[in-house]
Amino acid sequence: MKRVGMLDRNYIRENPDEVRTALEQKGVADVDFDRILELDEEWRELKARGDDLRHERNEVSTEIGELKQAGDHEQAEAAIERSQELKGEIETVEERAADLAETLEDELLRLPQIPHEEVPVGDSEDDNVERRREGFEDLRDLPETITPHYELGEDLDIIDEARAAKTTGSGFYFLKGEGAQLEYALLQFMLDLHREQGYVDLFPPIPVNSESMTGTGQLPKFAGDAYKLEGEDLWLCPTAEVPVTNMYRDDILLKDDLPVKHQAYTPNFRREAGEHGTETRGIVRVHQFNKVEMVNFVEPETSYEAFDRLVDEAEEVLRRLDLPYRILEMCTADLGFTQAKKYDIEVWAPGDDMGDGPEEGGRWLEVSSVSNFEDFQARRAGLRYRPERHESTEYLHTLNGSGLALPRVMVAILEYYQNDDGTVTVPEPLRPYMGATEVIEGHEPIGESAVGAGEKE
RNA sequence: GCCGGGAUGGCCGAAUGGCAAAGCGCACGCCUGGAAAGCGUGUCCCCUUACGGGGUUCUGGGUUCAAAUCCCAGUCCCGGCGCCA
């Protein structure tokens, strides 16, 4: 199926002002929208001219067949000559048209999704709006001083960043013993919970090709954020959204199939280019992390209901773990390229005072991002369905939400469930997944460096 | 990795160089007391206010006045052989 731009061409032609407003509100400066309109206009003229020439050629071509049938070779020769002339003319016109179409296509792929009309207009992340704050009314008794997760992880010997730098590089980490167990427990817990909410599990392939990356909107704009495999048209999965959404690419679903709700656990790989110097300690910003992702395919009229439900389904993870959090609505400037509306869920990590946290101290960590893409991804990826009362297909709406990103939840647990003696209480719902372990006590470190540090005799 | 076979609409499936069948499904209409059956129309993409026109047989090239059809390259599927945690 031919890829079309993310926004409907007819819509762009008929509503240029809405597109301009969206570009402005999203702060997209590298798109020359007037040029796109010109390209479209010019392409349509060439298209019409090419169609006329082809029409004539089709008529001549039919004539040739008839003349040959009738045995009139002289007339047939004349017609063949005319047909040859036309061939050249068509080639000239269509070559130009194809060039224009290609340029236009590239430009259209760079046009961002238009924000939903109720999204708060803003210039930067400072204009995001906090919608709710949950779980602060009945806080745990916390230690006088909370050790940040990166120090605690080292103390308990459950997170090892230094040795991962050796095997792989900075921005990666080993989880060890109870650390690794906690990771598995969180995974199983989240998957079981979302299964209760009606999600069907998927375990997707981790490398994805360029067409998939384009379908969900990572390409062409964000190529620099992803890891590319050398010599292959393959990228390391930056989020399960990519394989899962593209799973039904160019498919036509039935109305009865909808809503389709899938959850997928995958590792996610992100280069985080340009982020060096911030968050270098700990596992808050890393190049590889596990995440459970929820993806919904729904009928267009229901996508905003689905959005609210998706936020609730993601929140449920934090509610059950009894971790305090807040819900943030992204303003137009902080909406991603593909998103019409987006809420972030930020968990409270009390270990580090970063200034932007709540009055209780600590900081907010984004653990989920719930987005409605409306028909933006569907159009790029050819995701359609057949409504009952129409004979033609329509683009469906896609949504997704993390449910949740694991390392940051782990950070919140290590800090919020920390005890005075430096151990960590395992939240109730996770215990069945950890062989009934109630408290993480860590292990003795291994190796000579521990002796030198006075941690081992 | 090697050898062979294959890819045509939502589905199935014809056409082997000269207008891409037929069937199923679906929608609408006629018929009916109502339904079924039957009959008719429609059912991909693009341009066009419309009338209408163009394109489309996995993808990309080539041959030809003309390609679903012939040639080259690629992708994926099936079968066989090989290899393999």
mmCIF file with all atom_site columns, C-alpha atoms in Angstrom, chain A residues 42-187:
data_model
loop_
_atom_site.group_PDB
_atom_site.id
_atom_site.type_symbol
_atom_site.label_atom_id
_atom_site.label_alt_id
_atom_site.label_comp_id
_atom_site.label_asym_id
_atom_site.label_entity_id
_atom_site.label_seq_id
_atom_site.pdbx_PDB_ins_code
_atom_site.Cartn_x
_atom_site.Cartn_y
_atom_site.Cartn_z
_atom_site.occupancy
_atom_site.B_iso_or_equiv
_atom_site.pdbx_formal_charge
_atom_site.auth_seq_id
_atom_site.auth_comp_id
_atom_site.auth_asym_id
_atom_site.auth_atom_id
_atom_site.pdbx_PDB_model_num
ATOM 1   C CA . GLU A 1 42  ? 1.977  21.907  -8.956  1.00 0.00 ? 42  GLU A CA 1
ATOM 2   C CA . TRP A 1 43  ? 1.853  18.149  -8.644  1.00 0.00 ? 43  TRP A CA 1
ATOM 3   C CA . ARG A 1 44  ? -1.885 18.135  -9.255  1.00 0.00 ? 44  ARG A CA 1
ATOM 4   C CA . GLU A 1 45  ? -1.425 20.131  -12.472 1.00 0.00 ? 45  GLU A CA 1
ATOM 5   C CA . LEU A 1 46  ? 1.186  17.712  -13.749 1.00 0.00 ? 46  LEU A CA 1
ATOM 6   C CA . LYS A 1 47  ? -0.945 14.792  -12.693 1.00 0.00 ? 47  LYS A CA 1
ATOM 7   C CA . ALA A 1 48  ? -3.846 16.095  -14.755 1.00 0.00 ? 48  ALA A CA 1
ATOM 8   C CA . ARG A 1 49  ? -1.631 16.660  -17.783 1.00 0.00 ? 49  ARG A CA 1
ATOM 9   C CA . GLY A 1 50  ? -0.120 13.183  -17.502 1.00 0.00 ? 50  GLY A CA 1
ATOM 10  C CA . ASP A 1 51  ? -3.577 11.655  -17.159 1.00 0.00 ? 51  ASP A CA 1
ATOM 11  C CA . ASP A 1 52  ? -4.717 13.385  -20.359 1.00 0.00 ? 52  ASP A CA 1
ATOM 12  C CA . LEU A 1 53  ? -1.704 12.104  -22.287 1.00 0.00 ? 53  LEU A CA 1
ATOM 13  C CA . ARG A 1 54  ? -2.270 8.604   -21.003 1.00 0.00 ? 54  ARG A CA 1
ATOM 14  C CA . HIS A 1 55  ? -5.922 8.841   -21.939 1.00 0.00 ? 55  HIS A CA 1
ATOM 15  C CA . GLU A 1 56  ? -4.917 9.605   -25.495 1.00 0.00 ? 56  GLU A CA 1
ATOM 16  C CA . ARG A 1 57  ? -2.402 6.813   -25.544 1.00 0.00 ? 57  ARG A CA 1
ATOM 17  C CA . ASN A 1 58  ? -4.979 4.347   -24.282 1.00 0.00 ? 58  ASN A CA 1
ATOM 18  C CA . GLU A 1 59  ? -7.272 5.331   -27.108 1.00 0.00 ? 59  GLU A CA 1
ATOM 19  C CA . VAL A 1 60  ? -4.511 4.990   -29.705 1.00 0.00 ? 60  VAL A CA 1
ATOM 20  C CA . SER A 1 61  ? -3.463 1.683   -28.195 1.00 0.00 ? 61  SER A CA 1
ATOM 21  C CA . THR A 1 62  ? -6.982 0.272   -28.487 1.00 0.00 ? 62  THR A CA 1
ATOM 22  C CA . GLU A 1 63  ? -7.071 1.509   -32.056 1.00 0.00 ? 63  GLU A CA 1
ATOM 23  C CA . ILE A 1 64  ? -3.852 -0.350  -32.877 1.00 0.00 ? 64  ILE A CA 1
ATOM 24  C CA . GLY A 1 65  ? -5.390 -3.565  -31.673 1.00 0.00 ? 65  GLY A CA 1
ATOM 25  C CA . GLU A 1 66  ? -8.485 -2.996  -33.791 1.00 0.00 ? 66  GLU A CA 1
ATOM 26  C CA . LEU A 1 67  ? -6.526 -2.012  -36.909 1.00 0.00 ? 67  LEU A CA 1
ATOM 27  C CA . LYS A 1 68  ? -4.307 -5.062  -36.655 1.00 0.00 ? 68  LYS A CA 1
ATOM 28  C CA . GLN A 1 69  ? -7.365 -7.186  -36.195 1.00 0.00 ? 69  GLN A CA 1
ATOM 29  C CA . ALA A 1 70  ? -8.831 -5.652  -39.358 1.00 0.00 ? 70  ALA A CA 1
ATOM 30  C CA . GLY A 1 71  ? -5.572 -6.172  -41.268 1.00 0.00 ? 71  GLY A CA 1
ATOM 31  C CA . ASP A 1 72  ? -5.065 -2.473  -41.960 1.00 0.00 ? 72  ASP A CA 1
ATOM 32  C CA . HIS A 1 73  ? -1.297 -2.464  -41.460 1.00 0.00 ? 73  HIS A CA 1
ATOM 33  C CA . GLU A 1 74  ? -0.689 0.965   -42.956 1.00 0.00 ? 74  GLU A CA 1
ATOM 34  C CA . GLN A 1 75  ? -3.068 2.691   -40.518 1.00 0.00 ? 75  GLN A CA 1
ATOM 35  C CA . ALA A 1 76  ? -1.725 0.586   -37.702 1.00 0.00 ? 76  ALA A CA 1
ATOM 36  C CA . GLU A 1 77  ? 1.830  1.752   -38.409 1.00 0.00 ? 77  GLU A CA 1
ATOM 37  C CA . ALA A 1 78  ? 0.708  5.385   -38.275 1.00 0.00 ? 78  ALA A CA 1
ATOM 38  C CA . ALA A 1 79  ? -1.013 4.777   -34.955 1.00 0.00 ? 79  ALA A CA 1
ATOM 39  C CA . ILE A 1 80  ? 2.062  3.063   -33.553 1.00 0.00 ? 80  ILE A CA 1
ATOM 40  C CA . GLU A 1 81  ? 4.125  6.116   -34.485 1.00 0.00 ? 81  GLU A CA 1
ATOM 41  C CA . ARG A 1 82  ? 1.714  8.388   -32.670 1.00 0.00 ? 82  ARG A CA 1
ATOM 42  C CA . SER A 1 83  ? 1.808  6.091   -29.682 1.00 0.00 ? 83  SER A CA 1
ATOM 43  C CA . GLN A 1 84  ? 5.593  6.270   -29.620 1.00 0.00 ? 84  GLN A CA 1
ATOM 44  C CA . GLU A 1 85  ? 5.455  10.063  -29.606 1.00 0.00 ? 85  GLU A CA 1
ATOM 45  C CA . LEU A 1 86  ? 3.054  10.023  -26.719 1.00 0.00 ? 86  LEU A CA 1
ATOM 46  C CA . LYS A 1 87  ? 5.310  7.656   -24.852 1.00 0.00 ? 87  LYS A CA 1
ATOM 47  C CA . GLY A 1 88  ? 8.045  10.260  -24.803 1.00 0.00 ? 88  GLY A CA 1
ATOM 48  C CA . GLU A 1 89  ? 5.750  13.061  -23.727 1.00 0.00 ? 89  GLU A CA 1
ATOM 49  C CA . ILE A 1 90  ? 4.290  10.988  -20.932 1.00 0.00 ? 90  ILE A CA 1
ATOM 50  C CA . GLU A 1 91  ? 7.752  10.115  -19.723 1.00 0.00 ? 91  GLU A CA 1
ATOM 51  C CA . THR A 1 92  ? 8.780  13.767  -19.507 1.00 0.00 ? 92  THR A CA 1
ATOM 52  C CA . VAL A 1 93  ? 5.669  14.878  -17.653 1.00 0.00 ? 93  VAL A CA 1
ATOM 53  C CA . GLU A 1 94  ? 5.554  11.930  -15.292 1.00 0.00 ? 94  GLU A CA 1
ATOM 54  C CA . GLU A 1 95  ? 9.210  12.097  -14.423 1.00 0.00 ? 95  GLU A CA 1
ATOM 55  C CA . ARG A 1 96  ? 8.710  15.621  -13.165 1.00 0.00 ? 96  ARG A CA 1
ATOM 56  C CA . ALA A 1 97  ? 5.525  14.625  -11.393 1.00 0.00 ? 97  ALA A CA 1
ATOM 57  C CA . ALA A 1 98  ? 7.286  11.736  -9.695  1.00 0.00 ? 98  ALA A CA 1
ATOM 58  C CA . ASP A 1 99  ? 10.058 13.996  -8.477  1.00 0.00 ? 99  ASP A CA 1
ATOM 59  C CA . LEU A 1 100 ? 7.529  16.410  -7.065  1.00 0.00 ? 100 LEU A CA 1
ATOM 60  C CA . ALA A 1 101 ? 5.506  13.643  -5.486  1.00 0.00 ? 101 ALA A CA 1
ATOM 61  C CA . GLU A 1 102 ? 8.563  12.277  -3.771  1.00 0.00 ? 102 GLU A CA 1
ATOM 62  C CA . THR A 1 103 ? 9.567  15.655  -2.385  1.00 0.00 ? 103 THR A CA 1
ATOM 63  C CA . LEU A 1 104 ? 6.004  16.288  -1.301  1.00 0.00 ? 104 LEU A CA 1
ATOM 64  C CA . GLU A 1 105 ? 5.826  12.919  0.395   1.00 0.00 ? 105 GLU A CA 1
ATOM 65  C CA . ASP A 1 106 ? 9.007  13.592  2.346   1.00 0.00 ? 106 ASP A CA 1
ATOM 66  C CA . GLU A 1 107 ? 7.699  16.970  3.425   1.00 0.00 ? 107 GLU A CA 1
ATOM 67  C CA . LEU A 1 108 ? 4.321  15.583  4.431   1.00 0.00 ? 108 LEU A CA 1
ATOM 68  C CA . LEU A 1 109 ? 5.958  12.969  6.623   1.00 0.00 ? 109 LEU A CA 1
ATOM 69  C CA . ARG A 1 110 ? 7.449  15.839  8.574   1.00 0.00 ? 110 ARG A CA 1
ATOM 70  C CA . LEU A 1 111 ? 4.121  17.473  9.326   1.00 0.00 ? 111 LEU A CA 1
ATOM 71  C CA . PRO A 1 112 ? 3.160  16.782  12.930  1.00 0.00 ? 112 PRO A CA 1
ATOM 72  C CA . GLN A 1 113 ? -0.152 15.630  14.295  1.00 0.00 ? 113 GLN A CA 1
ATOM 73  C CA . ILE A 1 114 ? -2.621 18.412  15.112  1.00 0.00 ? 114 ILE A CA 1
ATOM 74  C CA . PRO A 1 115 ? -3.322 18.755  18.851  1.00 0.00 ? 115 PRO A CA 1
ATOM 75  C CA . HIS A 1 116 ? -6.805 18.040  20.166  1.00 0.00 ? 116 HIS A CA 1
ATOM 76  C CA . GLU A 1 117 ? -8.702 21.296  20.638  1.00 0.00 ? 117 GLU A CA 1
ATOM 77  C CA . GLU A 1 118 ? -8.772 21.034  24.433  1.00 0.00 ? 118 GLU A CA 1
ATOM 78  C CA . VAL A 1 119 ? -5.025 20.610  24.853  1.00 0.00 ? 119 VAL A CA 1
ATOM 79  C CA . PRO A 1 120 ? -3.573 23.544  26.799  1.00 0.00 ? 120 PRO A CA 1
ATOM 80  C CA . VAL A 1 121 ? -1.541 25.850  24.587  1.00 0.00 ? 121 VAL A CA 1
ATOM 81  C CA . GLY A 1 122 ? 1.995  26.396  25.822  1.00 0.00 ? 122 GLY A CA 1
ATOM 82  C CA . ASP A 1 123 ? 5.546  27.299  24.905  1.00 0.00 ? 123 ASP A CA 1
ATOM 83  C CA . SER A 1 124 ? 7.495  24.742  26.903  1.00 0.00 ? 124 SER A CA 1
ATOM 84  C CA . GLU A 1 125 ? 7.196  21.945  29.435  1.00 0.00 ? 125 GLU A CA 1
ATOM 85  C CA . ASP A 1 126 ? 6.615  24.636  32.070  1.00 0.00 ? 126 ASP A CA 1
ATOM 86  C CA . ASP A 1 127 ? 3.140  25.063  30.642  1.00 0.00 ? 127 ASP A CA 1
ATOM 87  C CA . ASN A 1 128 ? 2.143  21.466  31.232  1.00 0.00 ? 128 ASN A CA 1
ATOM 88  C CA . VAL A 1 129 ? -0.834 21.186  33.558  1.00 0.00 ? 129 VAL A CA 1
ATOM 89  C CA . GLU A 1 130 ? -0.942 18.987  36.640  1.00 0.00 ? 130 GLU A CA 1
ATOM 90  C CA . ARG A 1 131 ? -4.336 17.286  36.593  1.00 0.00 ? 131 ARG A CA 1
ATOM 91  C CA . ARG A 1 132 ? -4.231 15.202  39.764  1.00 0.00 ? 132 ARG A CA 1
ATOM 92  C CA . ARG A 1 133 ? -1.967 14.086  42.565  1.00 0.00 ? 133 ARG A CA 1
ATOM 93  C CA . GLU A 1 134 ? -2.601 10.731  44.214  1.00 0.00 ? 134 GLU A CA 1
ATOM 94  C CA . GLY A 1 135 ? -1.335 8.730   47.161  1.00 0.00 ? 135 GLY A CA 1
ATOM 95  C CA . PHE A 1 136 ? 0.100  11.550  49.269  1.00 0.00 ? 136 PHE A CA 1
ATOM 96  C CA . GLU A 1 137 ? -2.587 11.559  51.959  1.00 0.00 ? 137 GLU A CA 1
ATOM 97  C CA . ASP A 1 138 ? -1.262 8.518   53.793  1.00 0.00 ? 138 ASP A CA 1
ATOM 98  C CA . LEU A 1 139 ? 2.498  8.294   53.282  1.00 0.00 ? 139 LEU A CA 1
ATOM 99  C CA . ARG A 1 140 ? 4.785  5.635   54.714  1.00 0.00 ? 140 ARG A CA 1
ATOM 100 C CA . ASP A 1 141 ? 7.128  6.576   57.553  1.00 0.00 ? 141 ASP A CA 1
ATOM 101 C CA . LEU A 1 142 ? 10.309 7.360   55.700  1.00 0.00 ? 142 LEU A CA 1
ATOM 102 C CA . PRO A 1 143 ? 13.880 7.357   57.056  1.00 0.00 ? 143 PRO A CA 1
ATOM 103 C CA . GLU A 1 144 ? 15.341 10.669  58.199  1.00 0.00 ? 144 GLU A CA 1
ATOM 104 C CA . THR A 1 145 ? 17.673 10.667  55.239  1.00 0.00 ? 145 THR A CA 1
ATOM 105 C CA . ILE A 1 146 ? 16.725 8.741   52.160  1.00 0.00 ? 146 ILE A CA 1
ATOM 106 C CA . THR A 1 147 ? 19.614 7.211   50.270  1.00 0.00 ? 147 THR A CA 1
ATOM 107 C CA . PRO A 1 148 ? 19.247 7.779   46.508  1.00 0.00 ? 148 PRO A CA 1
ATOM 108 C CA . HIS A 1 149 ? 18.686 4.581   44.574  1.00 0.00 ? 149 HIS A CA 1
ATOM 109 C CA . TYR A 1 150 ? 22.084 4.642   42.871  1.00 0.00 ? 150 TYR A CA 1
ATOM 110 C CA . GLU A 1 151 ? 23.886 4.618   46.203  1.00 0.00 ? 151 GLU A CA 1
ATOM 111 C CA . LEU A 1 152 ? 21.486 2.167   47.790  1.00 0.00 ? 152 LEU A CA 1
ATOM 112 C CA . GLY A 1 153 ? 21.708 -0.123  44.772  1.00 0.00 ? 153 GLY A CA 1
ATOM 113 C CA . GLU A 1 154 ? 25.470 -0.198  45.188  1.00 0.00 ? 154 GLU A CA 1
ATOM 114 C CA . ASP A 1 155 ? 25.264 -0.679  48.976  1.00 0.00 ? 155 ASP A CA 1
ATOM 115 C CA . LEU A 1 156 ? 22.908 -3.617  48.625  1.00 0.00 ? 156 LEU A CA 1
ATOM 116 C CA . ASP A 1 157 ? 24.884 -4.856  45.604  1.00 0.00 ? 157 ASP A CA 1
ATOM 117 C CA . ILE A 1 158 ? 21.742 -5.231  43.538  1.00 0.00 ? 158 ILE A CA 1
ATOM 118 C CA . ILE A 1 159 ? 22.623 -2.644  40.845  1.00 0.00 ? 159 ILE A CA 1
ATOM 119 C CA . ASP A 1 160 ? 26.057 -2.670  39.239  1.00 0.00 ? 160 ASP A CA 1
ATOM 120 C CA . GLU A 1 161 ? 26.681 0.168   36.825  1.00 0.00 ? 161 GLU A CA 1
ATOM 121 C CA . ALA A 1 162 ? 30.452 0.078   36.880  1.00 0.00 ? 162 ALA A CA 1
ATOM 122 C CA . ARG A 1 163 ? 30.773 -3.443  35.547  1.00 0.00 ? 163 ARG A CA 1
ATOM 123 C CA . ALA A 1 164 ? 28.132 -2.828  32.862  1.00 0.00 ? 164 ALA A CA 1
ATOM 124 C CA . ALA A 1 165 ? 30.255 0.083   31.658  1.00 0.00 ? 165 ALA A CA 1
ATOM 125 C CA . LYS A 1 166 ? 32.976 -2.520  31.171  1.00 0.00 ? 166 LYS A CA 1
ATOM 126 C CA . THR A 1 167 ? 30.918 -5.048  29.213  1.00 0.00 ? 167 THR A CA 1
ATOM 127 C CA . THR A 1 168 ? 28.876 -2.541  27.268  1.00 0.00 ? 168 THR A CA 1
ATOM 128 C CA . GLY A 1 169 ? 29.369 1.118   28.030  1.00 0.00 ? 169 GLY A CA 1
ATOM 129 C CA . SER A 1 170 ? 27.978 3.905   30.134  1.00 0.00 ? 170 SER A CA 1
ATOM 130 C CA . GLY A 1 171 ? 24.244 4.081   30.438  1.00 0.00 ? 171 GLY A CA 1
ATOM 131 C CA . PHE A 1 172 ? 23.825 0.348   30.990  1.00 0.00 ? 172 PHE A CA 1
ATOM 132 C CA . TYR A 1 173 ? 23.616 -1.645  34.208  1.00 0.00 ? 173 TYR A CA 1
ATOM 133 C CA . PHE A 1 174 ? 23.539 -5.098  35.705  1.00 0.00 ? 174 PHE A CA 1
ATOM 134 C CA . LEU A 1 175 ? 20.779 -6.006  38.119  1.00 0.00 ? 175 LEU A CA 1
ATOM 135 C CA . LYS A 1 176 ? 21.882 -8.680  40.535  1.00 0.00 ? 176 LYS A CA 1
ATOM 136 C CA . GLY A 1 177 ? 20.190 -11.026 42.965  1.00 0.00 ? 177 GLY A CA 1
ATOM 137 C CA . GLU A 1 178 ? 17.170 -9.336  44.530  1.00 0.00 ? 178 GLU A CA 1
ATOM 138 C CA . GLY A 1 179 ? 17.577 -6.498  42.036  1.00 0.00 ? 179 GLY A CA 1
ATOM 139 C CA . ALA A 1 180 ? 17.061 -8.840  39.107  1.00 0.00 ? 180 ALA A CA 1
ATOM 140 C CA . GLN A 1 181 ? 14.286 -10.627 40.987  1.00 0.00 ? 181 GLN A CA 1
ATOM 141 C CA . LEU A 1 182 ? 12.531 -7.340  41.587  1.00 0.00 ? 182 LEU A CA 1
ATOM 142 C CA . GLU A 1 183 ? 12.703 -6.642  37.850  1.00 0.00 ? 183 GLU A CA 1
ATOM 143 C CA . TYR A 1 184 ? 11.092 -9.984  37.020  1.00 0.00 ? 184 TYR A CA 1
ATOM 144 C CA . ALA A 1 185 ? 8.506  -9.513  39.755  1.00 0.00 ? 185 ALA A CA 1
ATOM 145 C CA . LEU A 1 186 ? 7.501  -6.107  38.447  1.00 0.00 ? 186 LEU A CA 1
ATOM 146 C CA . LEU A 1 187 ? 7.210  -7.499  34.942  1.00 0.00 ? 187 LEU A CA 1
#
